[in-house]
PDB file of C-alpha atoms in Angstrom:
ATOM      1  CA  UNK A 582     -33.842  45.592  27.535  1.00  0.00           C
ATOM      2  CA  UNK A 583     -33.359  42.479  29.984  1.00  0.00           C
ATOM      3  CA  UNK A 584     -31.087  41.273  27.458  1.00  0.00           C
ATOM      4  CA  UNK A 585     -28.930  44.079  26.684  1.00  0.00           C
ATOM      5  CA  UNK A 586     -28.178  44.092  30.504  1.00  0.00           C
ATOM      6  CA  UNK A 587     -27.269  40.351  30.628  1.00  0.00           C
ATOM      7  CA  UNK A 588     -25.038  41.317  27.086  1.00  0.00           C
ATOM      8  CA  UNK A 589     -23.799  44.624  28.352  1.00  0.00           C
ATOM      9  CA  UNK A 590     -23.864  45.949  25.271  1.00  0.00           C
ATOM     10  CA  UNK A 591     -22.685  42.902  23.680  1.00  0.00           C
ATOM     11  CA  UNK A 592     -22.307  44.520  20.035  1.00  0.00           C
ATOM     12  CA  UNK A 593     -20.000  47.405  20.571  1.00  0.00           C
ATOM     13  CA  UNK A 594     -16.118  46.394  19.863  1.00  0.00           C
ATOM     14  CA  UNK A 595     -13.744  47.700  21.557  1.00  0.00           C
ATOM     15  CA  UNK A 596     -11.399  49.494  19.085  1.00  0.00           C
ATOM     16  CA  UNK A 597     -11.843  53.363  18.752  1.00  0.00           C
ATOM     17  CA  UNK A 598     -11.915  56.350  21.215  1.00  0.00           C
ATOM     18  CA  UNK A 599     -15.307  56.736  19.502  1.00  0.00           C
ATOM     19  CA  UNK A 600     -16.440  53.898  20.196  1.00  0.00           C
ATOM     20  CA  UNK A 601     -15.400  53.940  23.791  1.00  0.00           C
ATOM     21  CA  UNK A 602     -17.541  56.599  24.686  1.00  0.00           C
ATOM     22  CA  UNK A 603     -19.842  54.774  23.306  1.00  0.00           C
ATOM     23  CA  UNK A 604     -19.847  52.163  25.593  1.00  0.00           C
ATOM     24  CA  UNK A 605     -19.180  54.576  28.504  1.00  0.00           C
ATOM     25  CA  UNK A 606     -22.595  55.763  27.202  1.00  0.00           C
ATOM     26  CA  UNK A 607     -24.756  52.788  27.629  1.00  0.00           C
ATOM     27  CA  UNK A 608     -23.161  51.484  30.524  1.00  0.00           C
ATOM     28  CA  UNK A 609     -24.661  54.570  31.817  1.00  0.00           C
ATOM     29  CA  UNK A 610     -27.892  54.156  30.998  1.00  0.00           C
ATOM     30  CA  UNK A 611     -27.731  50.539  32.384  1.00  0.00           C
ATOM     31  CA  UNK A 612     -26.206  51.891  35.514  1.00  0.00           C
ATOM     32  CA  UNK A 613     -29.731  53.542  36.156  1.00  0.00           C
ATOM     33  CA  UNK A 614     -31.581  49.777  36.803  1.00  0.00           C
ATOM     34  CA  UNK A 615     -28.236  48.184  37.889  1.00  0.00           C
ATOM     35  CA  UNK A 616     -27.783  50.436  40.955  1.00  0.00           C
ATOM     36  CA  UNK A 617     -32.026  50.806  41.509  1.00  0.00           C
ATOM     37  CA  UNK A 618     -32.362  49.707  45.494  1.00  0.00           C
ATOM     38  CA  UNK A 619     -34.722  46.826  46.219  1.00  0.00           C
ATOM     39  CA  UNK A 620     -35.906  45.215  49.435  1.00  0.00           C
ATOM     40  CA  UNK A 621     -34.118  42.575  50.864  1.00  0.00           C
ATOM     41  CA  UNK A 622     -35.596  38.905  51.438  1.00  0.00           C
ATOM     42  CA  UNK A 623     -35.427  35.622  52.501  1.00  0.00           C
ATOM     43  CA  UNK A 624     -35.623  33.365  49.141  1.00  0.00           C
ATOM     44  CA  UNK A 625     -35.632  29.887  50.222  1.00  0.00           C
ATOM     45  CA  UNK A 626     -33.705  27.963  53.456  1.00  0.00           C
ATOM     46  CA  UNK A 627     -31.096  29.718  54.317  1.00  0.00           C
ATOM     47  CA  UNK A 628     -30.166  32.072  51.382  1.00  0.00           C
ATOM     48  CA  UNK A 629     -31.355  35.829  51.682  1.00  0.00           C
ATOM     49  CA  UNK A 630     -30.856  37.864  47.930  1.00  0.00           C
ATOM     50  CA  UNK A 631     -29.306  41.396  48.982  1.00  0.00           C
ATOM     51  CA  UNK A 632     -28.224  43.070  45.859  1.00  0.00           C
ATOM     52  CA  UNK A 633     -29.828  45.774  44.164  1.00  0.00           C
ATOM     53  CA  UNK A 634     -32.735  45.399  41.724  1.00  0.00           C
ATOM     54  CA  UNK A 635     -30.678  44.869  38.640  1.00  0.00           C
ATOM     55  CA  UNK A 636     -27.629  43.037  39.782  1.00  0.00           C
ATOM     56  CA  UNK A 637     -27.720  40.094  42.625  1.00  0.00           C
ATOM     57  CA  UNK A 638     -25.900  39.639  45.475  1.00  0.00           C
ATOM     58  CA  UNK A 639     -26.028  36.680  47.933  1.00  0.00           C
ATOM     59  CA  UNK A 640     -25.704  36.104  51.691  1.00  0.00           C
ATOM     60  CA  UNK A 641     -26.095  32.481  52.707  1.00  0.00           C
ATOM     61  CA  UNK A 642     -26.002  32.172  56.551  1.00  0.00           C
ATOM     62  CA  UNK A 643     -24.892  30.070  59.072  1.00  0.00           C
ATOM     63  CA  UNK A 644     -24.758  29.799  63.203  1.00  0.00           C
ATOM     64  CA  UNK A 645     -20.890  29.880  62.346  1.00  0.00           C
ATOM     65  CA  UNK A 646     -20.936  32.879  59.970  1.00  0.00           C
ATOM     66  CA  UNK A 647     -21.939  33.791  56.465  1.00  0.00           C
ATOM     67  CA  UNK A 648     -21.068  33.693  52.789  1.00  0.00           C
ATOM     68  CA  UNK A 649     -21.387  36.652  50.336  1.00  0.00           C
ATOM     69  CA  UNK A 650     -21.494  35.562  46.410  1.00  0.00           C
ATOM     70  CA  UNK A 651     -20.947  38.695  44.127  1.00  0.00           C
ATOM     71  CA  UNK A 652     -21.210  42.109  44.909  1.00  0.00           C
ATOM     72  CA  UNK A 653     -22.662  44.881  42.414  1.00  0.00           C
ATOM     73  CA  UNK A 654     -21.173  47.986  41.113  1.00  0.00           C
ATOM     74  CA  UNK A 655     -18.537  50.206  43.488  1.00  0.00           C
ATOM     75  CA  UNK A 656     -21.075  53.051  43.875  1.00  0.00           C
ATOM     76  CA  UNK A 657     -24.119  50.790  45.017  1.00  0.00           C
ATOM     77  CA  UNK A 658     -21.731  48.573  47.403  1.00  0.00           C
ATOM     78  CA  UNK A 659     -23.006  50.798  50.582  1.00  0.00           C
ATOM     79  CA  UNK A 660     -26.697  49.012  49.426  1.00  0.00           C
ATOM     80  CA  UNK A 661     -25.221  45.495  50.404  1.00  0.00           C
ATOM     81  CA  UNK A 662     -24.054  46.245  53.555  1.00  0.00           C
ATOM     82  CA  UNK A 663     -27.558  48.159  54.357  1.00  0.00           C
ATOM     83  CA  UNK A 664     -29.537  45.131  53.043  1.00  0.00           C
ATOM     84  CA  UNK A 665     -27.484  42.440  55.114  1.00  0.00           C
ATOM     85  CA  UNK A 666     -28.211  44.537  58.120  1.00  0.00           C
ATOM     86  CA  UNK A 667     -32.368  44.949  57.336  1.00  0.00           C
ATOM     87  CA  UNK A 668     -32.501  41.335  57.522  1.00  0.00           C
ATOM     88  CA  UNK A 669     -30.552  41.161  61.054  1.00  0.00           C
ATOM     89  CA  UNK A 670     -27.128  39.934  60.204  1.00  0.00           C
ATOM     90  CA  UNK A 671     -24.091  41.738  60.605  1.00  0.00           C
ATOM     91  CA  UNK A 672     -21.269  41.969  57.676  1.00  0.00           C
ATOM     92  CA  UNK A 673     -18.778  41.345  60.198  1.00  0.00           C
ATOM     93  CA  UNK A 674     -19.818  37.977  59.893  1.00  0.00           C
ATOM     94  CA  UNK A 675     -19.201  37.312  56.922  1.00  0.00           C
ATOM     95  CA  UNK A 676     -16.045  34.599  56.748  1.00  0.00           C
ATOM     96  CA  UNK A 677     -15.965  34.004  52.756  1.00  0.00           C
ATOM     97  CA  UNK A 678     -16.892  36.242  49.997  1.00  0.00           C
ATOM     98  CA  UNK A 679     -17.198  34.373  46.787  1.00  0.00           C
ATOM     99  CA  UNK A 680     -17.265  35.859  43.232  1.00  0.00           C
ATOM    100  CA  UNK A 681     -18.587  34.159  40.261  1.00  0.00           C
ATOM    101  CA  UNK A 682     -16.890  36.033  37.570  1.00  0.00           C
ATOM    102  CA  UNK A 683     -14.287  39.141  36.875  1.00  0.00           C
ATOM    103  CA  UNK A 684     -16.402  41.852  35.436  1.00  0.00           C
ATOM    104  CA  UNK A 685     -16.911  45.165  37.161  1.00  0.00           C
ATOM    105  CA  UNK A 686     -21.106  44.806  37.620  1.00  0.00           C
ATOM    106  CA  UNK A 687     -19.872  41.296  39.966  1.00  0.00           C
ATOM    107  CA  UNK A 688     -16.563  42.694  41.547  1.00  0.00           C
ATOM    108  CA  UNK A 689     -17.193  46.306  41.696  1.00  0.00           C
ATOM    109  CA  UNK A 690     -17.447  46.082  45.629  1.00  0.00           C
ATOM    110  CA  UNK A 691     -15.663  42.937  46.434  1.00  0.00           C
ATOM    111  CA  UNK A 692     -12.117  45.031  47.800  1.00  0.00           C
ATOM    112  CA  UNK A 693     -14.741  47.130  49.844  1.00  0.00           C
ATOM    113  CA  UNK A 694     -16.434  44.568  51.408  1.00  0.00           C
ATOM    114  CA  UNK A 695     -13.788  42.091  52.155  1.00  0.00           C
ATOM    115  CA  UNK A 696     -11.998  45.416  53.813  1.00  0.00           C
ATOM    116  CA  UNK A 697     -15.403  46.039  55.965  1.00  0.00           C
ATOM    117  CA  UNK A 698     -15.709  42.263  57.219  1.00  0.00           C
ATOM    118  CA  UNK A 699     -12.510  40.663  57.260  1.00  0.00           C
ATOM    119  CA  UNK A 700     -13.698  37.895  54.923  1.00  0.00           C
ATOM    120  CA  UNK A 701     -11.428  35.900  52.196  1.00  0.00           C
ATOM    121  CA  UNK A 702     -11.964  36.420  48.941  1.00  0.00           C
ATOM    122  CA  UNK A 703     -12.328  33.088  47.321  1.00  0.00           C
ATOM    123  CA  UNK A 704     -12.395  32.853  43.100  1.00  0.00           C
ATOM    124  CA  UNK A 705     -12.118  30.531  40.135  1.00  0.00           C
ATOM    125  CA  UNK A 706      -8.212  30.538  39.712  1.00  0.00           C
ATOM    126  CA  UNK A 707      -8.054  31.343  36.183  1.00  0.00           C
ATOM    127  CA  UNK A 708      -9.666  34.968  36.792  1.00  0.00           C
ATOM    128  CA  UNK A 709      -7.397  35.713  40.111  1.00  0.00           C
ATOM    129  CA  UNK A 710      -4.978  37.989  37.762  1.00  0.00           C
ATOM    130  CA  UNK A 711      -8.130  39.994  36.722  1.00  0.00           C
ATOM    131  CA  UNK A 712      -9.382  40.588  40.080  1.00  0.00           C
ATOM    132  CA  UNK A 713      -6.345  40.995  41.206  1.00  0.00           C
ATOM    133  CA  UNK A 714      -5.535  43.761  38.320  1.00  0.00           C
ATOM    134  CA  UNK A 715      -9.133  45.334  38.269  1.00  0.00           C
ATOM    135  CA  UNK A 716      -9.651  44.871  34.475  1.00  0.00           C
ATOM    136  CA  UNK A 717     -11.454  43.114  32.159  1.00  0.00           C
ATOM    137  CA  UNK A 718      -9.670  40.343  29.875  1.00  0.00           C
ATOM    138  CA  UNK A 719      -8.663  41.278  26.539  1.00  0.00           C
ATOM    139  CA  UNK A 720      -9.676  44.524  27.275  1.00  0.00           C
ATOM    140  CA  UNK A 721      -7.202  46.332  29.661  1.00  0.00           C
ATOM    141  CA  UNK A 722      -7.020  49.552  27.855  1.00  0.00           C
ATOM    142  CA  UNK A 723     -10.885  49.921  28.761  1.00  0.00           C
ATOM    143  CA  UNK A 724     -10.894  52.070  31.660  1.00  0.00           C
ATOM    144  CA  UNK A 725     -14.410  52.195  32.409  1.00  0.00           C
ATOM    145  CA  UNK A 726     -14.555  48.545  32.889  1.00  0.00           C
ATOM    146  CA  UNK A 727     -12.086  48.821  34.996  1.00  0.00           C
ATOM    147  CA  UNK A 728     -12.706  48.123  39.035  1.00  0.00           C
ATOM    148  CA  UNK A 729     -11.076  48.525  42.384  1.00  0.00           C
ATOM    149  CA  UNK A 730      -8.749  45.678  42.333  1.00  0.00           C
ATOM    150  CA  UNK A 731      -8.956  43.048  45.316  1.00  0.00           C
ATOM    151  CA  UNK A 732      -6.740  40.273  46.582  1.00  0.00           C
ATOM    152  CA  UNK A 733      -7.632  36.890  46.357  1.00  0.00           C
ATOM    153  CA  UNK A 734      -7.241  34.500  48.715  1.00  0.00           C
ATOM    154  CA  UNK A 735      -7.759  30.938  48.065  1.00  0.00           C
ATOM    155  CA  UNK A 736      -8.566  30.176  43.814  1.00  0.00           C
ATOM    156  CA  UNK A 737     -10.948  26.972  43.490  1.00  0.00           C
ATOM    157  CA  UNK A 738     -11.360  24.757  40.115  1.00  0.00           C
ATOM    158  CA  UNK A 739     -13.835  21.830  39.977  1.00  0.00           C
ATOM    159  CA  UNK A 740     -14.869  19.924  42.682  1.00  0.00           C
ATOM    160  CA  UNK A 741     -12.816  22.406  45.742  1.00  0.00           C
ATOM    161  CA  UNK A 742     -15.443  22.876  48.185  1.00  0.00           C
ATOM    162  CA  UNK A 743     -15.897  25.766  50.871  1.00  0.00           C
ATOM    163  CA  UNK A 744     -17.624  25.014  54.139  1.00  0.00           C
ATOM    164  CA  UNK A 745     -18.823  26.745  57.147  1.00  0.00           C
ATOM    165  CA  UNK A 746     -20.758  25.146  59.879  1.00  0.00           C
ATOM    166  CA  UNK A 747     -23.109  22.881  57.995  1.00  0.00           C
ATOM    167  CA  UNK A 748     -22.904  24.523  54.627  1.00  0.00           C
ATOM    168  CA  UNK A 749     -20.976  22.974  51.582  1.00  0.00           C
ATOM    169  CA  UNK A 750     -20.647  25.079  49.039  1.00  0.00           C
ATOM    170  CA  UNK A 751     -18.779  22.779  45.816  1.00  0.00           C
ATOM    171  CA  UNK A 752     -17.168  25.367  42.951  1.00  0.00           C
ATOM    172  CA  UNK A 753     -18.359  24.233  39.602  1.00  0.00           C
ATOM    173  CA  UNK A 754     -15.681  25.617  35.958  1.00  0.00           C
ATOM    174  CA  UNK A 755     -17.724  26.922  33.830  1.00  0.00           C
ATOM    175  CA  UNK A 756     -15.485  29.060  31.860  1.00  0.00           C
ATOM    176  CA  UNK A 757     -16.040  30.957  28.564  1.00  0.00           C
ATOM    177  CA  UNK A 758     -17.510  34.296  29.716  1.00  0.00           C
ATOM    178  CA  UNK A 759     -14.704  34.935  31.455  1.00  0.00           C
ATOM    179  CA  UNK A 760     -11.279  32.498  31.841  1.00  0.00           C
ATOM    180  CA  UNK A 761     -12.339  31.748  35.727  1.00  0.00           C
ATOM    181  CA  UNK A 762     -15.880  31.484  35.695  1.00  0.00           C
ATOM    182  CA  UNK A 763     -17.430  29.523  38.260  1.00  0.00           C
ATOM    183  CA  UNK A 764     -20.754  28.721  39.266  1.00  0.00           C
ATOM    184  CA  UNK A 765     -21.279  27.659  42.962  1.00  0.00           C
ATOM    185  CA  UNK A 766     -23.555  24.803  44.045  1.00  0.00           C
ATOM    186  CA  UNK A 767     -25.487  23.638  47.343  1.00  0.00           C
ATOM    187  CA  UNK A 768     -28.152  22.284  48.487  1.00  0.00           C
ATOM    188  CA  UNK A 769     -30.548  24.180  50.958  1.00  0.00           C
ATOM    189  CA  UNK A 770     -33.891  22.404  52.903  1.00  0.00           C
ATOM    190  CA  UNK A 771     -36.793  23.877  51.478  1.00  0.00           C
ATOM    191  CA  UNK A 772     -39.489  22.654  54.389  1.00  0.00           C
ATOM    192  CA  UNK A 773     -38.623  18.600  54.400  1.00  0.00           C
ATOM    193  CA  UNK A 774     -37.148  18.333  51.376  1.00  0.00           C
ATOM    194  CA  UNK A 775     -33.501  19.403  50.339  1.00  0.00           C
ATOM    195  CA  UNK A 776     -33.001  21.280  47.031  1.00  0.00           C
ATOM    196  CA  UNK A 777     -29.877  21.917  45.318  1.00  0.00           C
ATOM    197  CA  UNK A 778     -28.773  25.547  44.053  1.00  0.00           C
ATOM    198  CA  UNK A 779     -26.626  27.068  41.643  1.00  0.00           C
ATOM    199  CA  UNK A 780     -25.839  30.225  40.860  1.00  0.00           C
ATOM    200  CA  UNK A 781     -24.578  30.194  37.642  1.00  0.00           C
ATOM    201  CA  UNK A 782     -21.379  32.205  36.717  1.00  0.00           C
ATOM    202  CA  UNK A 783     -22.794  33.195  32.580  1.00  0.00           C
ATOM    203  CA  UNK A 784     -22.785  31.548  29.438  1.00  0.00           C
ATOM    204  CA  UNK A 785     -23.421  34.958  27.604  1.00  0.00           C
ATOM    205  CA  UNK A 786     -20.949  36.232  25.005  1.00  0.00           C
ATOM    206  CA  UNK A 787     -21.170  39.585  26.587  1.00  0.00           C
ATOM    207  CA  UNK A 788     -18.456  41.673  25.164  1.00  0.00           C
ATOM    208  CA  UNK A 789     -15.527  38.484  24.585  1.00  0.00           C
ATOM    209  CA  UNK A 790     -13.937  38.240  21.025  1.00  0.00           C
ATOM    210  CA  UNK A 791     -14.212  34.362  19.996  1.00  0.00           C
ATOM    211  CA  UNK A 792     -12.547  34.723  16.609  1.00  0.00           C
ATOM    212  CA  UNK A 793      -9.297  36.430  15.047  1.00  0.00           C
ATOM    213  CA  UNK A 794      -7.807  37.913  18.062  1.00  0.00           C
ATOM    214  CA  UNK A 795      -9.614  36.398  20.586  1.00  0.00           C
ATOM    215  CA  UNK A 796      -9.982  37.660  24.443  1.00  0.00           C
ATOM    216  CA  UNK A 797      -8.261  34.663  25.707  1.00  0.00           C
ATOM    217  CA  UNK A 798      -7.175  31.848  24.418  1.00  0.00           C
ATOM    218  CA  UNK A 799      -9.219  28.736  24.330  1.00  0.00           C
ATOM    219  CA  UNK A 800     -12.228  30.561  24.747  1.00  0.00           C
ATOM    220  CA  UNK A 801     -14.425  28.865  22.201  1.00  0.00           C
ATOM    221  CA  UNK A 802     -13.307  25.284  24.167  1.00  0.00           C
ATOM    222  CA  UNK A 803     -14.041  26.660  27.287  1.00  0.00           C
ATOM    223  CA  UNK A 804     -17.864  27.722  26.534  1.00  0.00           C
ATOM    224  CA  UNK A 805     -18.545  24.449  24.733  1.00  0.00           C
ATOM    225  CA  UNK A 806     -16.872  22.827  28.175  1.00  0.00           C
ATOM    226  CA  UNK A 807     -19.541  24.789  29.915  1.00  0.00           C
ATOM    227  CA  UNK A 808     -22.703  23.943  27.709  1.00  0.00           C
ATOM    228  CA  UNK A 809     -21.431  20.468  27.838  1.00  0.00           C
ATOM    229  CA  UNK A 810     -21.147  20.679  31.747  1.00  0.00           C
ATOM    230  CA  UNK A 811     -24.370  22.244  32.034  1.00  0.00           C
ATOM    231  CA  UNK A 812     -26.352  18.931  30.019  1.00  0.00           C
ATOM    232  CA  UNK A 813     -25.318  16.750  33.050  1.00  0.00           C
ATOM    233  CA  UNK A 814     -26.240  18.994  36.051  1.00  0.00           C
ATOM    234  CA  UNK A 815     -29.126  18.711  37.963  1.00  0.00           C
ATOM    235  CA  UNK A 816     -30.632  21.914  39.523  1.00  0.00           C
ATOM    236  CA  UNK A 817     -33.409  22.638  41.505  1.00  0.00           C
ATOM    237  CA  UNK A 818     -32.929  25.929  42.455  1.00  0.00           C
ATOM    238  CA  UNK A 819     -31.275  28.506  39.333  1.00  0.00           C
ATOM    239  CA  UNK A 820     -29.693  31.705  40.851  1.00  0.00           C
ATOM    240  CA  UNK A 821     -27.324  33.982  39.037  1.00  0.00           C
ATOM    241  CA  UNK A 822     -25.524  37.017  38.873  1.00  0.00           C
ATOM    242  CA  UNK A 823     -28.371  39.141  36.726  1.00  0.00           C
ATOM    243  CA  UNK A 824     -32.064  38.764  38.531  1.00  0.00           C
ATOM    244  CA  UNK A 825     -33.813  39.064  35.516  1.00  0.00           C
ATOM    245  CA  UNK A 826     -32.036  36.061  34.218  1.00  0.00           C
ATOM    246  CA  UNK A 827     -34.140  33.751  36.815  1.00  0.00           C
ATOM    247  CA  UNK A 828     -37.240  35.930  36.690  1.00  0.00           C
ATOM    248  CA  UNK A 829     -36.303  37.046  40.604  1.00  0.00           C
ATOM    249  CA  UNK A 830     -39.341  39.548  40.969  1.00  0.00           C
ATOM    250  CA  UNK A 831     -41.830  37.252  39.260  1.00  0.00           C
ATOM    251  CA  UNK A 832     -41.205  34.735  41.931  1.00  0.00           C
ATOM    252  CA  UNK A 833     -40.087  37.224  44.851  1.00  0.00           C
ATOM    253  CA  UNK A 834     -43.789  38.213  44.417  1.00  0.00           C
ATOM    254  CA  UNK A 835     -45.314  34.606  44.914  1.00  0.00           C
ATOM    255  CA  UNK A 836     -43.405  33.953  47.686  1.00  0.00           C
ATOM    256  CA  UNK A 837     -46.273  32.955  50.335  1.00  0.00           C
ATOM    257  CA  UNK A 838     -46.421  30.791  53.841  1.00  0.00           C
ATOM    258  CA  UNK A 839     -47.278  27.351  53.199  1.00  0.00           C
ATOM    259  CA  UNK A 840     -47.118  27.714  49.296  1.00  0.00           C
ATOM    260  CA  UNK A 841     -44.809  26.026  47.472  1.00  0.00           C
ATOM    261  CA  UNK A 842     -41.767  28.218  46.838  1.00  0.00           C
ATOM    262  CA  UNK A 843     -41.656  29.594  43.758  1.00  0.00           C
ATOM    263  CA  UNK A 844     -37.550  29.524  43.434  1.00  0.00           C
ATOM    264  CA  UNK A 845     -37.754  25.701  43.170  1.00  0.00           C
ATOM    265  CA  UNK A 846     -38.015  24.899  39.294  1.00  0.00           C
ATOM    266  CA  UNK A 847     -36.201  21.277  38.197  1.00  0.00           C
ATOM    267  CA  UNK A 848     -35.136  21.935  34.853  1.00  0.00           C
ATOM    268  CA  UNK A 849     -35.017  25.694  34.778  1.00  0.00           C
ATOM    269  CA  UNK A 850     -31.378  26.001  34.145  1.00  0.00           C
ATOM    270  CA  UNK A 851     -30.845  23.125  31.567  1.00  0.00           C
ATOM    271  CA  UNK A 852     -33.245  24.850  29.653  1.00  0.00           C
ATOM    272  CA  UNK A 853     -31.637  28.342  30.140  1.00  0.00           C
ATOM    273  CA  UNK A 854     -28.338  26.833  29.303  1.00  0.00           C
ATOM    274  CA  UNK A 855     -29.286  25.158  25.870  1.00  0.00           C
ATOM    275  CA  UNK A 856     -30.818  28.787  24.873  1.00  0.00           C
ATOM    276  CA  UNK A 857     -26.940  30.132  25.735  1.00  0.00           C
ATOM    277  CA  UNK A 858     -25.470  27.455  24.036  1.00  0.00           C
ATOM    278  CA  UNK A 859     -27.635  28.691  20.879  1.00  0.00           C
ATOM    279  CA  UNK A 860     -27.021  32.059  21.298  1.00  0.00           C
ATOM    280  CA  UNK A 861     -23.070  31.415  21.471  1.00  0.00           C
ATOM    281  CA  UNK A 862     -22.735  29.382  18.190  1.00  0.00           C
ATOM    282  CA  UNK A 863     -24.925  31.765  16.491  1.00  0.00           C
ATOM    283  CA  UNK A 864     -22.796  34.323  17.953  1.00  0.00           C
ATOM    284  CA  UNK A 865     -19.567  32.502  17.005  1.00  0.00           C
ATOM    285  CA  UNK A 866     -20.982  32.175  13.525  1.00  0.00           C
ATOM    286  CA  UNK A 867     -21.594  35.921  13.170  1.00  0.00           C
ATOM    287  CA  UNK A 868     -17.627  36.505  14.070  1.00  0.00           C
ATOM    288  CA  UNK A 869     -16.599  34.212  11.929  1.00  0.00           C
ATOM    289  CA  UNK A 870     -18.462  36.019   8.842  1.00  0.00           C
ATOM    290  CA  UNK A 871     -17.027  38.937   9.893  1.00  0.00           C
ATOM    291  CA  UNK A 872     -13.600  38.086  10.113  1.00  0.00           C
ATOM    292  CA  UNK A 873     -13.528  36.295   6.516  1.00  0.00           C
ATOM    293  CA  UNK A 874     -15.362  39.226   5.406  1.00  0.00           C
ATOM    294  CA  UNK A 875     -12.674  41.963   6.336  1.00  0.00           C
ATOM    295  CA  UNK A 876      -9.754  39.538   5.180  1.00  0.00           C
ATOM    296  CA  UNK A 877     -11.631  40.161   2.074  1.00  0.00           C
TER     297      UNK A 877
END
C-alpha cells in the first residue's frame, strides 16, 4: 500500500472513459490516508512537519518569517493552516511558499494558502505553466487530477537560492517526475552540529509515459539527470513530499530529549535514490515491451 500511494496508481493509462473512473476510483480510496489528520511537531532545528498523515507539508521558521514547502490536497488545506497555528505560528507569516512538484496531492492548496498569507509562490520554472493551468502534464483531459490553479511568482533552476533572515534555502533540478521538479536543500543545527536537508521533489514514475508518446519531452534524460544528480549529493537529513517515503512516524515516535534525533540518517537518500533509479529503468523497460509489442 505505501507504494501505491508514492505511484498513485502508477499502472492505470490514461486512455478510456473506463478507465478514468478507474482512476477516479483509487484516488479515492487513497484520499482516505492522504487527508487522515496527524499531530503537528517539531522534527529537527527549525523545521516543524504540518501536513496530514499521508501527504507532508513543511513550515521552516524564522524571527523574519516562515517558509511553507508543499501543501496537500484542496479539501485537507484547512488542516495546514490549523497545524501551523497548534505549534504557535501564524500563516500570516509566511513570506514564501515553495512547491516541489505540479501534481494535485503537492499543489492542491497552494492558491488557498498563498491567498490566506500573502506569500509568493516560488517553483521550478519548467512546471510554472502547470501550476499555473491546474493540470497535470500530458494529461490535461484528466479532470480529476486537475487542481485550483495558482500564480507563480518567481521560477528557480539550479543553484537560485531563497533566503529569509538566516535561512538559505538552494533549489536543486531534479526533473523527470514532473518537467519542474525540484528538490530544496538547507542545512539546519541539530544541537552543535549543522545538518543538511533535502526534501526531495520524486524520482517515481508515477503515472508519466516514457516511451511512444511520451508526457513531455526529454523525460527519460531528465530522470537519468536526476539519478545522476542524486550520486553526488550529500544528505543528512531526507524529507519529501510522501511521509512514508522517509519512514516519518517510525522516527516521529523516537523523537526524545537528549537522544540523538532520529531524522538525521547520512546516506538515507543515496540509497533511496539508487532503488528509484532501479525502479525507473525497469519501468522504462516494461514500456518499451509494450510499445514494440502493440506495433506488432
Amino acid at each position: 500500500m505505501r507504494k501505491l500511494a508514492i505511484a498513485l496508481v502508477a499502472l492505470i493509462p490514461l486512455t478510456s472513459a473506463a478507465q478514468a473512473q478507474t482512476l477516479k476510483d483509487r484516488l479515492a480510496t487513497l484520499l482516505v490516508k492522504w487527508n487522515e489528520p496527524t499531530e503537528p511537531f517539531k522534527m529537527i532545528g527549525n523545521v516543524y512537519y504540518v501536513g496530514t498523515n499521508g501527504l507532508s507539508s513543511y513550515l521552516i521558521t524564522s524571527p523574519q518569517g516562515h517558509i511553507l514547502v508543499d501543501t496537500v490536497m484542496p479539501e485537507a488545506t484547512s488542516q495546514i493552516k490549523g497545524n501551523i497555528e497548534k505549534l504557535g505560528f501564524k500563516v500570516t507569516d509566511i513570506k514564501y511558499v515553495l512547491n516541489t512538484h505540479a501534481h494535485i496531492d503537492h499543489t492542491g492548496g497552494l492558491a488557498e494558502m498563498k491567498a490566506a498569507s500573502g506569500a509568493q509562490l516560488i517553483a521550478g520554472e519548467a512546471d510554472k505553466p502547470l501550476l499555473e493551468g491546474g493540470y497535470y502534464p500530458g494529461a490535461r483531459e484528466e479532470t480529476v487530477l486537475n487542481f485550483p490553479p495558482v500564480k507563480v511568482d518567481r521560477t528557480v533552476r539550479e543553484g537560485d537560492t531563497i533566503t529569509l533572515g538566516d535561512v538559505k534555502i538552494t533549489a536543486r533540478e531534479t526533473p523527470g517526475h514532473s518537467p519542474g521538479c525540484t528538490s530544496w536543500e538547507f542545512s539546519v543545527k541539530d544541537g552543535d552540529a549543522t545538518r543538511t536537508v533535502l526534501i526531495f521533489c520524486s524520482g517515481t514514475v508515477a503515472l508519466n509515459r516514457l516511451v511512444t508518446n511520451p508526457t513531455y519531452p526529454g523525460i527519460v534524460a531528465d530522470y537519468r539527470k536526476t539519478f545522476a544528480r542524486a550520486k553526488d549529493m550529500k544528505v543528512d537529513v531526507l524529507l519529501a513530499p510522501h511521509p512514508e517515503i522517509y519512514k516519518m512516524q517510525e522516527k516521529r515516535a523516537k523523537l526524545a530529549d537528549g537522544a540523538p534525533n532520529p531524522f538525521v540518517n547520512p546516506g538515507e537518500f543515496n540509497v533511496y535514490a539508487a532503488t528509484l533509479e532501479k525502479a525507473f529503468e525497469e519501468g522504462l523497460a516494461k514500456q518499451t515491451a509494450a510499445a514494440q509489442d502493440k506495433k506488432g
